[in-house]
Each structure stands twice: as structure tokens, then as C-alpha cells.
PDB file of C-alpha atoms in Angstrom:
ATOM      1  CA  MET J   1      24.921  52.948  -5.571  1.00 39.00           C
ATOM      2  CA  SER J   2      26.588  54.140  -2.403  1.00 41.00           C
ATOM      3  CA  GLN J   3      27.509  50.751  -0.873  1.00 44.00           C
ATOM      4  CA  LEU J   4      30.956  49.510  -1.730  1.00 42.00           C
ATOM      5  CA  SER J   5      32.294  45.983  -2.089  1.00 43.00           C
ATOM      6  CA  ASN J   6      33.874  45.888   1.367  1.00 49.00           C
ATOM      7  CA  PHE J   7      30.340  45.651   2.803  1.00 55.00           C
ATOM      8  CA  ILE J   8      29.481  42.621   0.637  1.00 66.00           C
ATOM      9  CA  ASP J   9      29.845  39.098   2.010  1.00 70.00           C
ATOM     10  CA  VAL J  10      30.722  37.115  -1.117  1.00 70.00           C
ATOM     11  CA  ASP J  11      29.963  33.824   0.649  1.00 72.00           C
ATOM     12  CA  LYS J  12      26.406  34.908   1.453  1.00 76.00           C
ATOM     13  CA  PRO J  13      23.796  34.155  -1.262  1.00 77.00           C
ATOM     14  CA  LEU J  14      22.306  37.153  -3.039  1.00 81.00           C
ATOM     15  CA  PHE J  15      18.906  35.432  -3.034  1.00 86.00           C
ATOM     16  CA  ASP J  16      16.720  33.728  -0.444  1.00 88.00           C
ATOM     17  CA  LEU J  17      17.537  30.053  -1.087  1.00 87.00           C
ATOM     18  CA  SER J  18      14.956  28.862   1.435  1.00 87.00           C
ATOM     19  CA  THR J  19      12.131  29.573  -1.055  1.00 92.00           C
ATOM     20  CA  PHE J  20      11.456  28.275  -4.566  1.00 93.00           C
ATOM     21  CA  SER J  21      11.244  31.799  -5.994  1.00 93.00           C
ATOM     22  CA  GLY J  22      14.578  32.746  -4.447  1.00 93.00           C
ATOM     23  CA  ARG J  23      16.248  29.598  -5.782  1.00 92.00           C
ATOM     24  CA  PHE J  24      14.692  30.214  -9.218  1.00 94.00           C
ATOM     25  CA  GLU J  25      16.175  33.726  -9.297  1.00 92.00           C
ATOM     26  CA  TYR J  26      19.534  32.350  -8.187  1.00 90.00           C
ATOM     27  CA  TYR J  27      19.723  29.655 -10.859  1.00 90.00           C
ATOM     28  CA  ALA J  28      18.419  31.963 -13.583  1.00 89.00           C
ATOM     29  CA  TRP J  29      21.210  34.363 -12.567  1.00 88.00           C
ATOM     30  CA  MET J  30      23.852  31.604 -12.416  1.00 85.00           C
ATOM     31  CA  THR J  31      22.911  29.779 -15.650  1.00 85.00           C
ATOM     32  CA  ASP J  32      22.935  32.929 -17.786  1.00 86.00           C
ATOM     33  CA  PRO J  33      24.094  31.552 -21.194  1.00 85.00           C
ATOM     34  CA  ARG J  34      25.670  34.884 -22.127  1.00 84.00           C
ATOM     35  CA  THR J  35      28.618  34.096 -19.856  1.00 84.00           C
ATOM     36  CA  VAL J  36      29.467  30.843 -21.649  1.00 82.00           C
ATOM     37  CA  ILE J  37      31.596  32.645 -24.244  1.00 83.00           C
ATOM     38  CA  LEU J  38      33.968  34.105 -21.665  1.00 83.00           C
ATOM     39  CA  SER J  39      37.545  32.839 -21.694  1.00 83.00           C
ATOM     40  CA  SER J  40      39.137  30.733 -18.968  1.00 83.00           C
ATOM     41  CA  ASP J  41      41.448  33.650 -18.180  1.00 87.00           C
ATOM     42  CA  ARG J  42      38.449  35.877 -17.441  1.00 87.00           C
ATOM     43  CA  LEU J  43      36.881  33.204 -15.230  1.00 85.00           C
ATOM     44  CA  LEU J  44      40.136  32.668 -13.325  1.00 87.00           C
ATOM     45  CA  GLN J  45      40.344  36.437 -12.895  1.00 86.00           C
ATOM     46  CA  ALA J  46      36.849  36.376 -11.347  1.00 83.00           C
ATOM     47  CA  LYS J  47      37.954  33.607  -8.971  1.00 85.00           C
ATOM     48  CA  ALA J  48      41.044  35.574  -7.935  1.00 83.00           C
ATOM     49  CA  MET J  49      38.920  38.659  -7.286  1.00 82.00           C
ATOM     50  CA  ILE J  50      36.457  36.640  -5.174  1.00 80.00           C
ATOM     51  CA  GLU J  51      39.342  35.252  -3.113  1.00 79.00           C
ATOM     52  CA  ASN J  52      40.648  38.785  -2.662  1.00 78.00           C
ATOM     53  CA  TYR J  53      37.215  39.942  -1.488  1.00 75.00           C
ATOM     54  CA  ARG J  54      37.221  37.150   1.099  1.00 73.00           C
ATOM     55  CA  GLN J  55      40.637  38.153   2.369  1.00 71.00           C
ATOM     56  CA  GLY J  56      39.838  41.870   2.344  1.00 65.00           C
ATOM     57  CA  LYS J  57      42.565  42.624  -0.211  1.00 56.00           C
ATOM     58  CA  GLN J  58      40.360  44.024  -2.971  1.00 57.00           C
ATOM     59  CA  SER J  59      40.250  47.778  -3.472  1.00 53.00           C
ATOM     60  CA  PRO J  60      37.237  49.316  -1.688  1.00 53.00           C
ATOM     61  CA  GLN J  61      36.629  51.448  -4.768  1.00 57.00           C
ATOM     62  CA  VAL J  62      35.220  48.469  -6.666  1.00 59.00           C
ATOM     63  CA  MET J  63      31.456  48.896  -6.998  1.00 64.00           C
ATOM     64  CA  PRO J  64      28.917  46.229  -5.930  1.00 71.00           C
ATOM     65  CA  GLU J  65      27.837  45.590  -9.527  1.00 76.00           C
ATOM     66  CA  GLU J  66      31.323  44.312 -10.358  1.00 78.00           C
ATOM     67  CA  VAL J  67      31.419  42.216  -7.197  1.00 78.00           C
ATOM     68  CA  HIS J  68      28.078  40.612  -8.054  1.00 80.00           C
ATOM     69  CA  TYR J  69      29.162  39.939 -11.649  1.00 83.00           C
ATOM     70  CA  ASN J  70      32.323  38.183 -10.479  1.00 81.00           C
ATOM     71  CA  MET J  71      30.242  36.176  -7.995  1.00 83.00           C
ATOM     72  CA  LYS J  72      28.034  35.132 -10.914  1.00 84.00           C
ATOM     73  CA  LEU J  73      31.012  34.002 -13.006  1.00 84.00           C
ATOM     74  CA  TYR J  74      32.515  32.141 -10.075  1.00 83.00           C
ATOM     75  CA  SER J  75      29.229  30.347  -9.250  1.00 81.00           C
ATOM     76  CA  SER J  76      28.610  29.305 -12.862  1.00 80.00           C
ATOM     77  CA  ALA J  77      32.080  27.984 -13.717  1.00 80.00           C
ATOM     78  CA  PHE J  78      33.740  26.626 -10.550  1.00 80.00           C
ATOM     79  CA  HIS J  79      32.876  23.566  -8.479  1.00 75.00           C
ATOM     80  CA  PRO J  80      31.346  24.620  -5.128  1.00 70.00           C
ATOM     81  CA  ASP J  81      33.270  21.969  -3.143  1.00 69.00           C
ATOM     82  CA  THR J  82      36.708  21.947  -4.769  1.00 71.00           C
ATOM     83  CA  GLY J  83      36.883  25.388  -6.372  1.00 73.00           C
ATOM     84  CA  GLU J  84      38.202  23.804  -9.588  1.00 77.00           C
ATOM     85  CA  LEU J  85      37.393  25.333 -12.973  1.00 77.00           C
ATOM     86  CA  GLN J  86      34.828  23.064 -14.593  1.00 75.00           C
ATOM     87  CA  ASN J  87      35.192  21.924 -18.184  1.00 72.00           C
ATOM     88  CA  PHE J  88      33.238  23.844 -20.803  1.00 72.00           C
ATOM     89  CA  CYS J  89      30.340  21.366 -21.142  1.00 71.00           C
ATOM     90  CA  GLY J  90      29.938  20.977 -17.386  1.00 70.00           C
ATOM     91  CA  ARG J  91      29.503  24.665 -16.579  1.00 77.00           C
ATOM     92  CA  MET J  92      26.061  25.785 -15.473  1.00 78.00           C
ATOM     93  CA  SER J  93      26.103  28.563 -18.085  1.00 81.00           C
ATOM     94  CA  PHE J  94      26.312  25.904 -20.837  1.00 85.00           C
ATOM     95  CA  GLN J  95      23.209  23.993 -19.734  1.00 84.00           C
ATOM     96  CA  VAL J  96      20.765  25.994 -21.895  1.00 87.00           C
ATOM     97  CA  PRO J  97      22.795  26.216 -25.149  1.00 88.00           C
ATOM     98  CA  GLY J  98      24.130  22.649 -24.807  1.00 87.00           C
ATOM     99  CA  GLY J  99      20.756  21.133 -23.923  1.00 86.00           C
ATOM    100  CA  MET J 100      19.071  23.170 -26.621  1.00 87.00           C
ATOM    101  CA  LEU J 101      21.300  21.867 -29.431  1.00 88.00           C
ATOM    102  CA  ILE J 102      21.211  18.235 -28.334  1.00 87.00           C
ATOM    103  CA  THR J 103      17.498  18.048 -27.475  1.00 85.00           C
ATOM    104  CA  GLY J 104      16.635  19.845 -30.705  1.00 85.00           C
ATOM    105  CA  GLY J 105      18.622  17.213 -32.611  1.00 85.00           C
ATOM    106  CA  MET J 106      16.926  14.332 -30.785  1.00 82.00           C
ATOM    107  CA  LEU J 107      13.457  15.731 -31.512  1.00 79.00           C
ATOM    108  CA  ALA J 108      14.144  16.615 -35.148  1.00 79.00           C
ATOM    109  CA  PHE J 109      15.915  13.374 -36.108  1.00 80.00           C
ATOM    110  CA  TYR J 110      14.016  10.526 -34.468  1.00 71.00           C
ATOM    111  CA  ARG J 111      12.613   8.693 -37.475  1.00 73.00           C
ATOM    112  CA  THR J 112      15.530   6.338 -38.278  1.00 78.00           C
ATOM    113  CA  VAL J 113      17.489   3.993 -36.010  1.00 79.00           C
ATOM    114  CA  PRO J 114      20.941   5.400 -37.002  1.00 84.00           C
ATOM    115  CA  ALA J 115      19.758   8.919 -36.146  1.00 84.00           C
ATOM    116  CA  VAL J 116      18.396   7.730 -32.795  1.00 80.00           C
ATOM    117  CA  VAL J 117      21.689   5.977 -31.990  1.00 83.00           C
ATOM    118  CA  LEU J 118      23.793   9.007 -32.948  1.00 86.00           C
ATOM    119  CA  TRP J 119      21.817  11.553 -30.932  1.00 85.00           C
ATOM    120  CA  GLN J 120      21.483   9.321 -27.873  1.00 80.00           C
ATOM    121  CA  PHE J 121      25.249   8.754 -27.971  1.00 83.00           C
ATOM    122  CA  ILE J 122      25.848  12.526 -28.119  1.00 86.00           C
ATOM    123  CA  ASN J 123      23.303  13.165 -25.358  1.00 83.00           C
ATOM    124  CA  GLN J 124      24.744  10.585 -22.971  1.00 78.00           C
ATOM    125  CA  SER J 125      28.277  11.836 -23.590  1.00 81.00           C
ATOM    126  CA  PHE J 126      27.116  15.307 -22.635  1.00 83.00           C
ATOM    127  CA  ASN J 127      25.209  13.993 -19.599  1.00 78.00           C
ATOM    128  CA  ALA J 128      28.210  12.025 -18.391  1.00 75.00           C
ATOM    129  CA  VAL J 129      30.325  15.186 -18.388  1.00 77.00           C
ATOM    130  CA  VAL J 130      27.604  17.190 -16.617  1.00 76.00           C
ATOM    131  CA  ASN J 131      26.963  14.504 -13.990  1.00 70.00           C
ATOM    132  CA  TYR J 132      30.639  14.051 -13.216  1.00 72.00           C
ATOM    133  CA  THR J 133      31.321  17.777 -13.101  1.00 73.00           C
ATOM    134  CA  ASN J 134      28.391  18.512 -10.763  1.00 67.00           C
ATOM    135  CA  ARG J 135      28.902  15.554  -8.428  1.00 64.00           C
ATOM    136  CA  ASN J 136      29.525  15.848  -4.704  1.00 59.00           C
ATOM    137  CA  ALA J 137      33.326  16.146  -4.972  1.00 60.00           C
ATOM    138  CA  ASN J 138      33.963  14.648  -1.527  1.00 62.00           C
ATOM    139  CA  SER J 139      33.342  11.180  -3.043  1.00 62.00           C
ATOM    140  CA  PRO J 140      35.987  10.566  -5.746  1.00 64.00           C
ATOM    141  CA  THR J 141      35.098   8.269  -8.656  1.00 67.00           C
ATOM    142  CA  SER J 142      37.619   6.044 -10.457  1.00 71.00           C
ATOM    143  CA  VAL J 143      38.122   5.974 -14.227  1.00 73.00           C
ATOM    144  CA  THR J 144      36.684   2.429 -14.311  1.00 80.00           C
ATOM    145  CA  GLN J 145      33.529   3.523 -12.504  1.00 75.00           C
ATOM    146  CA  LEU J 146      33.148   6.460 -14.883  1.00 75.00           C
ATOM    147  CA  GLY J 147      33.477   4.128 -17.861  1.00 79.00           C
ATOM    148  CA  VAL J 148      30.905   1.672 -16.484  1.00 78.00           C
ATOM    149  CA  ALA J 149      28.468   4.519 -15.766  1.00 74.00           C
ATOM    150  CA  TYR J 150      28.884   5.988 -19.248  1.00 77.00           C
ATOM    151  CA  VAL J 151      28.489   2.672 -21.092  1.00 81.00           C
ATOM    152  CA  SER J 152      25.532   1.610 -18.927  1.00 78.00           C
ATOM    153  CA  ALA J 153      23.694   4.916 -19.388  1.00 73.00           C
ATOM    154  CA  THR J 154      24.288   4.963 -23.137  1.00 77.00           C
ATOM    155  CA  THR J 155      23.154   1.341 -23.435  1.00 79.00           C
ATOM    156  CA  SER J 156      20.003   1.945 -21.387  1.00 75.00           C
ATOM    157  CA  ALA J 157      19.164   5.013 -23.473  1.00 73.00           C
ATOM    158  CA  LEU J 158      19.607   3.097 -26.728  1.00 78.00           C
ATOM    159  CA  ILE J 159      17.563   0.118 -25.482  1.00 80.00           C
ATOM    160  CA  ALA J 160      14.760   2.457 -24.394  1.00 75.00           C
ATOM    161  CA  ALA J 161      14.890   4.519 -27.589  1.00 73.00           C
ATOM    162  CA  ILE J 162      15.155   1.659 -30.090  1.00 79.00           C
ATOM    163  CA  GLY J 163      12.786  -0.586 -28.122  1.00 79.00           C
ATOM    164  CA  CYS J 164      10.114   2.122 -27.891  1.00 74.00           C
ATOM    165  CA  LYS J 165      10.618   3.078 -31.520  1.00 72.00           C
ATOM    166  CA  ASN J 166      10.224  -0.487 -32.784  1.00 76.00           C
ATOM    167  CA  TYR J 167       7.257  -1.210 -30.531  1.00 76.00           C
ATOM    168  CA  TRP J 168       5.463   2.102 -31.065  1.00 72.00           C
ATOM    169  CA  SER J 169       6.028   2.027 -34.833  1.00 71.00           C
ATOM    170  CA  LYS J 170       3.793  -1.063 -34.896  1.00 74.00           C
ATOM    171  CA  LYS J 171       1.373  -0.300 -32.064  1.00 74.00           C
ATOM    172  CA  ALA J 172       1.152   3.492 -31.719  1.00 70.00           C
ATOM    173  CA  SER J 173       0.293   6.522 -33.807  1.00 75.00           C
ATOM    174  CA  PRO J 174       2.987   8.699 -35.465  1.00 75.00           C
ATOM    175  CA  LEU J 175       2.350  11.331 -32.784  1.00 76.00           C
ATOM    176  CA  PHE J 176       3.169   8.903 -29.986  1.00 76.00           C
ATOM    177  CA  GLN J 177       6.411   7.932 -31.742  1.00 74.00           C
ATOM    178  CA  ARG J 178       7.605  11.502 -31.271  1.00 78.00           C
ATOM    179  CA  PHE J 179       7.946  10.791 -27.549  1.00 81.00           C
ATOM    180  CA  VAL J 180      10.693   8.186 -28.124  1.00 76.00           C
ATOM    181  CA  PRO J 181      13.496  10.671 -27.250  1.00 78.00           C
ATOM    182  CA  PHE J 182      11.882  11.532 -23.907  1.00 82.00           C
ATOM    183  CA  ALA J 183      11.495   7.851 -22.979  1.00 80.00           C
ATOM    184  CA  ALA J 184      15.198   7.344 -23.708  1.00 77.00           C
ATOM    185  CA  VAL J 185      16.251  10.419 -21.726  1.00 79.00           C
ATOM    186  CA  ALA J 186      14.156   9.428 -18.703  1.00 82.00           C
ATOM    187  CA  ALA J 187      15.467   5.845 -18.723  1.00 80.00           C
ATOM    188  CA  ALA J 188      19.075   6.983 -19.057  1.00 76.00           C
ATOM    189  CA  ASN J 189      18.797   9.461 -16.193  1.00 79.00           C
ATOM    190  CA  PHE J 190      17.697   6.664 -13.858  1.00 82.00           C
ATOM    191  CA  VAL J 191      20.895   4.806 -14.794  1.00 78.00           C
ATOM    192  CA  ASN J 192      23.478   7.481 -15.555  1.00 76.00           C
ATOM    193  CA  ILE J 193      23.272   9.648 -12.442  1.00 80.00           C
ATOM    194  CA  PRO J 194      23.277   6.870  -9.797  1.00 84.00           C
ATOM    195  CA  LEU J 195      26.128   5.048 -11.554  1.00 78.00           C
ATOM    196  CA  MET J 196      28.164   8.198 -12.077  1.00 76.00           C
ATOM    197  CA  ARG J 197      27.825   8.908  -8.355  1.00 79.00           C
ATOM    198  CA  GLN J 198      27.921   5.317  -7.127  1.00 80.00           C
ATOM    199  CA  ASN J 199      30.722   5.997  -4.624  1.00 81.00           C
ATOM    200  CA  GLU J 200      28.376   8.305  -2.755  1.00 84.00           C
ATOM    201  CA  ILE J 201      25.797   5.505  -2.478  1.00 87.00           C
ATOM    202  CA  LEU J 202      28.358   2.864  -1.466  1.00 85.00           C
ATOM    203  CA  ASN J 203      30.404   4.903   1.004  1.00 85.00           C
ATOM    204  CA  GLY J 204      28.129   7.793   1.954  1.00 88.00           C
ATOM    205  CA  ILE J 205      28.789  11.529   1.805  1.00 88.00           C
ATOM    206  CA  GLU J 206      29.839  14.031   4.420  1.00 88.00           C
ATOM    207  CA  VAL J 207      27.010  15.496   6.454  1.00 90.00           C
ATOM    208  CA  LYS J 208      27.252  18.657   8.545  1.00 91.00           C
ATOM    209  CA  ASN J 209      25.486  20.310  11.449  1.00 89.00           C
ATOM    210  CA  GLU J 210      23.882  23.764  11.310  1.00 88.00           C
ATOM    211  CA  ASP J 211      27.277  25.394  11.907  1.00 86.00           C
ATOM    212  CA  GLY J 212      28.784  23.719   8.834  1.00 85.00           C
ATOM    213  CA  GLU J 213      30.949  21.295  10.831  1.00 89.00           C
ATOM    214  CA  VAL J 214      31.324  17.773   9.412  1.00 90.00           C
ATOM    215  CA  VAL J 215      29.746  15.350  11.903  1.00 90.00           C
ATOM    216  CA  GLY J 216      29.752  12.102   9.928  1.00 90.00           C
ATOM    217  CA  GLN J 217      28.926  10.177   6.746  1.00 90.00           C
ATOM    218  CA  SER J 218      25.560   9.022   5.407  1.00 92.00           C
ATOM    219  CA  ARG J 219      24.510   6.762   2.548  1.00 92.00           C
ATOM    220  CA  LEU J 220      20.877   7.780   2.995  1.00 93.00           C
ATOM    221  CA  ALA J 221      21.859  11.387   2.350  1.00 92.00           C
ATOM    222  CA  SER J 222      23.453  10.415  -0.953  1.00 92.00           C
ATOM    223  CA  VAL J 223      20.402   8.394  -2.013  1.00 93.00           C
ATOM    224  CA  LYS J 224      18.101  11.300  -1.172  1.00 93.00           C
ATOM    225  CA  GLY J 225      20.280  13.814  -2.999  1.00 92.00           C
ATOM    226  CA  ILE J 226      20.735  11.662  -6.097  1.00 91.00           C
ATOM    227  CA  GLY J 227      17.005  10.882  -6.207  1.00 93.00           C
ATOM    228  CA  GLN J 228      16.185  14.578  -6.185  1.00 93.00           C
ATOM    229  CA  VAL J 229      18.722  15.247  -8.955  1.00 91.00           C
ATOM    230  CA  VAL J 230      17.180  12.495 -11.133  1.00 91.00           C
ATOM    231  CA  VAL J 231      13.690  13.983 -10.696  1.00 93.00           C
ATOM    232  CA  SER J 232      15.001  17.481 -11.466  1.00 92.00           C
ATOM    233  CA  ARG J 233      16.787  16.346 -14.636  1.00 89.00           C
ATOM    234  CA  ILE J 234      13.712  14.571 -15.998  1.00 90.00           C
ATOM    235  CA  LEU J 235      11.450  17.540 -15.231  1.00 91.00           C
ATOM    236  CA  MET J 236      14.000  19.845 -16.860  1.00 90.00           C
ATOM    237  CA  ALA J 237      13.598  17.989 -20.158  1.00 86.00           C
ATOM    238  CA  ALA J 238       9.894  17.159 -19.918  1.00 88.00           C
ATOM    239  CA  PRO J 239       8.134  20.318 -21.214  1.00 86.00           C
ATOM    240  CA  GLY J 240      10.315  20.666 -24.306  1.00 85.00           C
ATOM    241  CA  MET J 241      10.230  16.958 -25.124  1.00 84.00           C
ATOM    242  CA  LEU J 242       6.520  16.443 -24.384  1.00 87.00           C
ATOM    243  CA  VAL J 243       4.888  19.713 -25.476  1.00 89.00           C
ATOM    244  CA  LEU J 244       7.002  20.443 -28.559  1.00 86.00           C
ATOM    245  CA  PRO J 245       6.053  17.175 -30.328  1.00 86.00           C
ATOM    246  CA  LEU J 246       2.392  18.173 -30.024  1.00 87.00           C
ATOM    247  CA  ILE J 247       3.180  21.552 -31.581  1.00 88.00           C
ATOM    248  CA  MET J 248       5.235  19.981 -34.378  1.00 85.00           C
ATOM    249  CA  GLU J 249       2.497  17.475 -35.191  1.00 84.00           C
ATOM    250  CA  ARG J 250       0.183  20.391 -35.992  1.00 86.00           C
ATOM    251  CA  LEU J 251       2.789  22.565 -37.711  1.00 87.00           C
ATOM    252  CA  GLU J 252       4.013  19.865 -40.074  1.00 83.00           C
ATOM    253  CA  LYS J 253       0.517  19.540 -41.491  1.00 85.00           C
ATOM    254  CA  LEU J 254       0.487  23.173 -42.624  1.00 87.00           C
ATOM    255  CA  PRO J 255       1.345  23.587 -46.337  1.00 87.00           C
ATOM    256  CA  ALA J 256       3.341  26.777 -45.670  1.00 85.00           C
ATOM    257  CA  TYR J 257       5.547  25.030 -43.107  1.00 83.00           C
ATOM    258  CA  ARG J 258       6.041  21.920 -45.259  1.00 82.00           C
ATOM    259  CA  ARG J 259       7.352  24.047 -48.125  1.00 84.00           C
ATOM    260  CA  ILE J 260      10.290  25.230 -45.976  1.00 84.00           C
ATOM    261  CA  LYS J 261      11.859  21.854 -45.232  1.00 78.00           C
ATOM    262  CA  TRP J 262      15.157  23.210 -43.894  1.00 82.00           C
ATOM    263  CA  ILE J 263      13.454  25.075 -41.036  1.00 85.00           C
ATOM    264  CA  ASN J 264      12.436  21.947 -39.106  1.00 82.00           C
ATOM    265  CA  ALA J 265      15.617  21.344 -37.062  1.00 83.00           C
ATOM    266  CA  PRO J 266      16.457  25.048 -36.432  1.00 88.00           C
ATOM    267  CA  PHE J 267      12.878  25.771 -35.351  1.00 88.00           C
ATOM    268  CA  GLN J 268      12.730  22.861 -32.914  1.00 86.00           C
ATOM    269  CA  THR J 269      16.155  23.762 -31.516  1.00 88.00           C
ATOM    270  CA  LEU J 270      15.068  27.349 -30.943  1.00 90.00           C
ATOM    271  CA  MET J 271      11.827  26.249 -29.289  1.00 90.00           C
ATOM    272  CA  VAL J 272      13.699  23.858 -27.001  1.00 89.00           C
ATOM    273  CA  GLY J 273      15.966  26.758 -26.031  1.00 89.00           C
ATOM    274  CA  CYS J 274      12.915  28.809 -25.043  1.00 90.00           C
ATOM    275  CA  PHE J 275      11.650  25.959 -22.837  1.00 90.00           C
ATOM    276  CA  LEU J 276      15.069  25.413 -21.248  1.00 89.00           C
ATOM    277  CA  CYS J 277      15.577  29.097 -20.412  1.00 89.00           C
ATOM    278  CA  PHE J 278      12.682  28.650 -17.996  1.00 90.00           C
ATOM    279  CA  MET J 279      13.017  24.968 -17.093  1.00 91.00           C
ATOM    280  CA  VAL J 280      16.732  24.850 -16.203  1.00 90.00           C
ATOM    281  CA  PRO J 281      16.365  27.288 -13.283  1.00 92.00           C
ATOM    282  CA  SER J 282      12.927  25.851 -12.406  1.00 93.00           C
ATOM    283  CA  ALA J 283      14.162  22.258 -12.199  1.00 92.00           C
ATOM    284  CA  CYS J 284      17.337  23.215 -10.316  1.00 90.00           C
ATOM    285  CA  ALA J 285      15.229  25.240  -7.866  1.00 92.00           C
ATOM    286  CA  LEU J 286      12.767  22.426  -7.201  1.00 92.00           C
ATOM    287  CA  PHE J 287      14.797  21.168  -4.220  1.00 92.00           C
ATOM    288  CA  PRO J 288      17.187  23.125  -1.962  1.00 91.00           C
ATOM    289  CA  GLN J 289      20.852  22.724  -2.864  1.00 87.00           C
ATOM    290  CA  GLN J 290      21.690  22.107   0.792  1.00 88.00           C
ATOM    291  CA  CYS J 291      19.431  19.177   1.714  1.00 90.00           C
ATOM    292  CA  SER J 292      18.621  18.031   5.220  1.00 91.00           C
ATOM    293  CA  LEU J 293      18.158  14.588   6.744  1.00 92.00           C
ATOM    294  CA  ASP J 294      16.711  13.593  10.120  1.00 93.00           C
ATOM    295  CA  THR J 295      19.295  11.759  12.166  1.00 91.00           C
ATOM    296  CA  SER J 296      16.495   9.592  13.591  1.00 91.00           C
ATOM    297  CA  THR J 297      16.164   8.117  10.086  1.00 92.00           C
ATOM    298  CA  MET J 298      19.893   7.416  10.064  1.00 91.00           C
ATOM    299  CA  ARG J 299      19.602   5.685  13.440  1.00 91.00           C
ATOM    300  CA  THR J 300      16.947   3.354  11.989  1.00 92.00           C
ATOM    301  CA  PHE J 301      18.428   2.543   8.572  1.00 93.00           C
ATOM    302  CA  GLU J 302      22.199   2.987   8.974  1.00 92.00           C
ATOM    303  CA  PRO J 303      22.941   2.422  12.674  1.00 91.00           C
ATOM    304  CA  GLU J 304      26.680   1.862  12.149  1.00 92.00           C
ATOM    305  CA  LEU J 305      27.107   5.343  10.621  1.00 90.00           C
ATOM    306  CA  TYR J 306      24.878   6.811  13.325  1.00 90.00           C
ATOM    307  CA  LYS J 307      27.134   5.298  15.989  1.00 91.00           C
ATOM    308  CA  GLU J 308      30.175   6.824  14.288  1.00 90.00           C
ATOM    309  CA  MET J 309      28.401  10.171  14.384  1.00 91.00           C
ATOM    310  CA  GLU J 310      27.635   9.719  18.083  1.00 90.00           C
ATOM    311  CA  SER J 311      31.305   9.020  18.728  1.00 89.00           C
ATOM    312  CA  LYS J 312      32.442  12.007  16.668  1.00 88.00           C
ATOM    313  CA  THR J 313      30.040  14.421  18.354  1.00 87.00           C
ATOM    314  CA  GLY J 314      30.503  13.082  21.885  1.00 87.00           C
ATOM    315  CA  GLY J 315      26.876  11.961  21.989  1.00 85.00           C
ATOM    316  CA  LEU J 316      25.556  15.405  20.987  1.00 86.00           C
ATOM    317  CA  VAL J 317      24.009  14.258  17.708  1.00 88.00           C
ATOM    318  CA  PRO J 318      22.041  17.041  15.962  1.00 90.00           C
ATOM    319  CA  LYS J 319      18.393  16.431  15.067  1.00 91.00           C
ATOM    320  CA  LYS J 320      19.134  17.229  11.417  1.00 93.00           C
ATOM    321  CA  VAL J 321      22.246  17.028   9.276  1.00 93.00           C
ATOM    322  CA  TYR J 322      22.870  18.890   6.019  1.00 93.00           C
ATOM    323  CA  PHE J 323      24.626  18.050   2.758  1.00 90.00           C
ATOM    324  CA  ASN J 324      25.161  19.250  -0.809  1.00 87.00           C
ATOM    325  CA  LYS J 325      22.930  17.202  -3.137  1.00 86.00           C
ATOM    326  CA  GLY J 326      24.801  18.117  -6.327  1.00 80.00           C
ATOM    327  CA  LEU J 327      23.094  19.250  -9.526  1.00 77.00           C
TER     328      LEU J 327
END
């Protein structure tokens, strides 16, 4: 390629994020699980190179392919607001392998209460890390709030899982009992994400105009963003946790499959991975990362914050404000 890195704006998306297909390409590119094995030193090197690109210090002999690869590493491992290196479990590149192992375990070991408790505990621990890591970082959360969110989400997941299991074991068919893990995951998402990001709901998040200038705070923006994240997370898990049980119900009746007892958990884990490779970018792409909110809605439902915005903008309130919804 003839273009060199000094013609590349590293802050400009490589894909059209205004369309679903463009966002799908972007998240498929960013959540590439092959990058999860890279060391922290390599990721910090990518960050340093990106910062050098921004400042025009990088050698112009670096080819675009290397620039794009470093952009990919930076996007998948660093928080978009703070620039901090995310912990291993919270990185976007770990969403497929991490979700694959945990969901596979939940689907394979759902028949006993101890197994349900163990896998829901593991799943909610993982979710708590992901939700905290991918929060809107402009709304800090205390250790106490994190603890309450974690305990509440784990409790809700266990109540949903054990309650459904006990009820469905008496009232429903064995096939229906396979959907216990999904019921628990859906219930926990409705609790975990809002509680983990409760400061955003209580105090609002920063909203910006089209030029990226902060013009005020909005609680409605946080509610809208968190609601979209909850829907995305449930849809992300749905195909694997709803379709795979139907497949397993048929497979487990085949004599050839029943003879190879050890294959059950590895097979389900692998199948979940196949679903997630498609569903992680699809669910993340469902809504734009930069959401918008009509200020007329703010004027109706949060007039005090609207007045603050009027004061901050000298009465020139934009028709729409924009914010990062988180992931």
C-alpha cells in the first residue's frame, strides 16, 4: 500500500459507526479473541505508538497495516474515557473466550443445585468485572456500591436459577429445564448492570454537543444507555442459551453420542463459542456507542438539569446531546 501512517487519523473510526453493518465490522475487529494472549507490555507499546501517532512523532515509514493493528489493540484493551489498561477479564478481546467457557459450564452442569450455584457465582463474578470495566468512567463508583451490586446480582441470579429449577422440575418437561441458566442470566443482568452503574442513574452522566463539548449532566441519558446495554447483554447470550438446549436435547438421545460421555461439556462450550463469535459483535452493534438524547425530553423530565445546561450554554441549548452508553 502506498499510503503511510502520517495520513491516518487514529482518532477517526475505520468503519462507518452510523450503520449496523459498520458497527458489526468494528466490534468483530475489536473483539478478536486472538489478541487476548498478548502481554501487557505489548498492549502498552500499542498505546504509546497510538499517542505518538496523535502527536506526529511516529516514523512516517510505518505502514498503515501496523497502525491499524495498534489501533485494534488499543481499542480492545484500554478504556475509551480514561485510557487505562483494563484488567484481563474486562477486555473486549476476552468476551468470546470468557463467555464461551462460563456459558458452556452453565449449560452442561445445570442438573444439580450445587452446580447451578457454582456456575452462577462464577458468571456473576465475571459479569461484575466486565460491567465495572466497561462503565462510563466519568461516574466513579465506591467499593461499597460495587459490593452491593455484586451481591445483589449474584443473589438475584441464584434466586432465579434455583427458583426456576425447583418449579420447572415439578411442572415442566426436561427440555424446558434446560432454559434455567438463561432465566438466571436475564434476571441478573436486570440487576447487575443498573446497580454497578448506579452513580450514573443517581447523579447523571456528562452529555456533549455535536462538537464534543460537555454541555451538562443528564440522568435520562444514563437510564437510556444502561437500558440499551441490558438489552444487548441479554441478546448476546440468547441464541447460545436458547438454541443450544434444543440441539442437545436431540443429540443426547443418539446412542453414538451417549457412548462418549466426556464430550458433553467440551462440545457445548465449543458450540457456545461459535454462537458468541457472531453474537458479541452483533449485540454490541445493536445500538450506537455514542447515543443521543433530545434536550426537549430533558426539559420535561429533568428540568433542573436542563436549566443548568441553559446556564452553561448561555441559552444556546442544542436540540440533541450525545453520550457514551458504555458496553
